Amino acid sequence: MDERRKRRARRDRIEDATDFMGWYMDGTTRRLGIPKWDATNQYLAYHEGRTGYSRGSHNAKPWLLAVAQRVGDREQRYRAQLTSLPPLTENWARDAPAPRLWGGSGEALSGCAWPLRTGC
């Protein structure tokens, strides 16, 4: 894996933040054996650093263990939501119903809600 940093990466860009998370979690999985889907322990390893995690520094911080458990609970909630969705088709963006946009008086606004995905 290329360990060089992306020079123009920014924390406030979702693409860069997601790329960093994937890179860091992959390294944590390789070095510590924490599965990528174990949000609780991935969070602890990120918070404490991989060395701190391997030394068990998180175990002396009940407040941190509670936060990490909430992270894990949220991951389970998101996983349940995602697995309850129907499978995506090849044309999912075109076929997906556009979200209803509401004006200030409660009437539905007209217009294309997915212009970049559908070309409308």
Short mmCIF file of C-alpha atoms in Angstrom, two decimals, residues 21-22 24-30 32-50 53 68 71:
data_model
loop_
_atom_site.label_atom_id
_atom_site.label_comp_id
_atom_site.label_asym_id
_atom_site.label_seq_id
_atom_site.Cartn_x
_atom_site.Cartn_y
_atom_site.Cartn_z
CA MET A 21 -10.70 6.54 6.89
CA GLY A 22 -10.33 3.60 4.51
CA TYR A 24 -6.34 4.15 8.29
CA MET A 25 -8.78 1.33 8.94
CA ASP A 26 -6.99 -0.93 6.46
CA GLY A 27 -3.71 -0.28 8.27
CA THR A 28 -5.37 -0.99 11.62
CA THR A 29 -6.76 -4.25 10.30
CA ARG A 30 -3.35 -5.29 8.98
CA LEU A 32 -3.78 -5.06 14.89
CA GLY A 33 -6.15 -7.56 13.33
CA ILE A 34 -9.25 -5.47 14.08
CA PRO A 35 -11.85 -6.25 11.40
CA LYS A 36 -12.94 -3.26 9.32
CA TRP A 37 -16.56 -3.83 10.37
CA ASP A 38 -15.69 -3.60 14.10
CA ALA A 39 -16.52 0.09 14.50
CA THR A 40 -16.07 0.06 18.28
CA ASN A 41 -12.48 -1.15 18.25
CA GLN A 42 -11.55 0.72 15.07
CA TYR A 43 -12.68 3.90 16.84
CA LEU A 44 -10.65 3.07 19.94
CA ALA A 45 -7.55 2.33 17.85
CA TYR A 46 -7.95 5.64 16.02
CA HIS A 47 -8.53 7.62 19.22
CA GLU A 48 -5.67 6.09 21.18
CA GLY A 49 -3.38 5.46 18.24
CA ARG A 50 -2.47 1.94 17.23
CA TYR A 53 -4.62 0.61 21.64
CA ALA A 68 -16.81 3.80 21.51
CA VAL A 71 -20.09 4.37 17.84
#
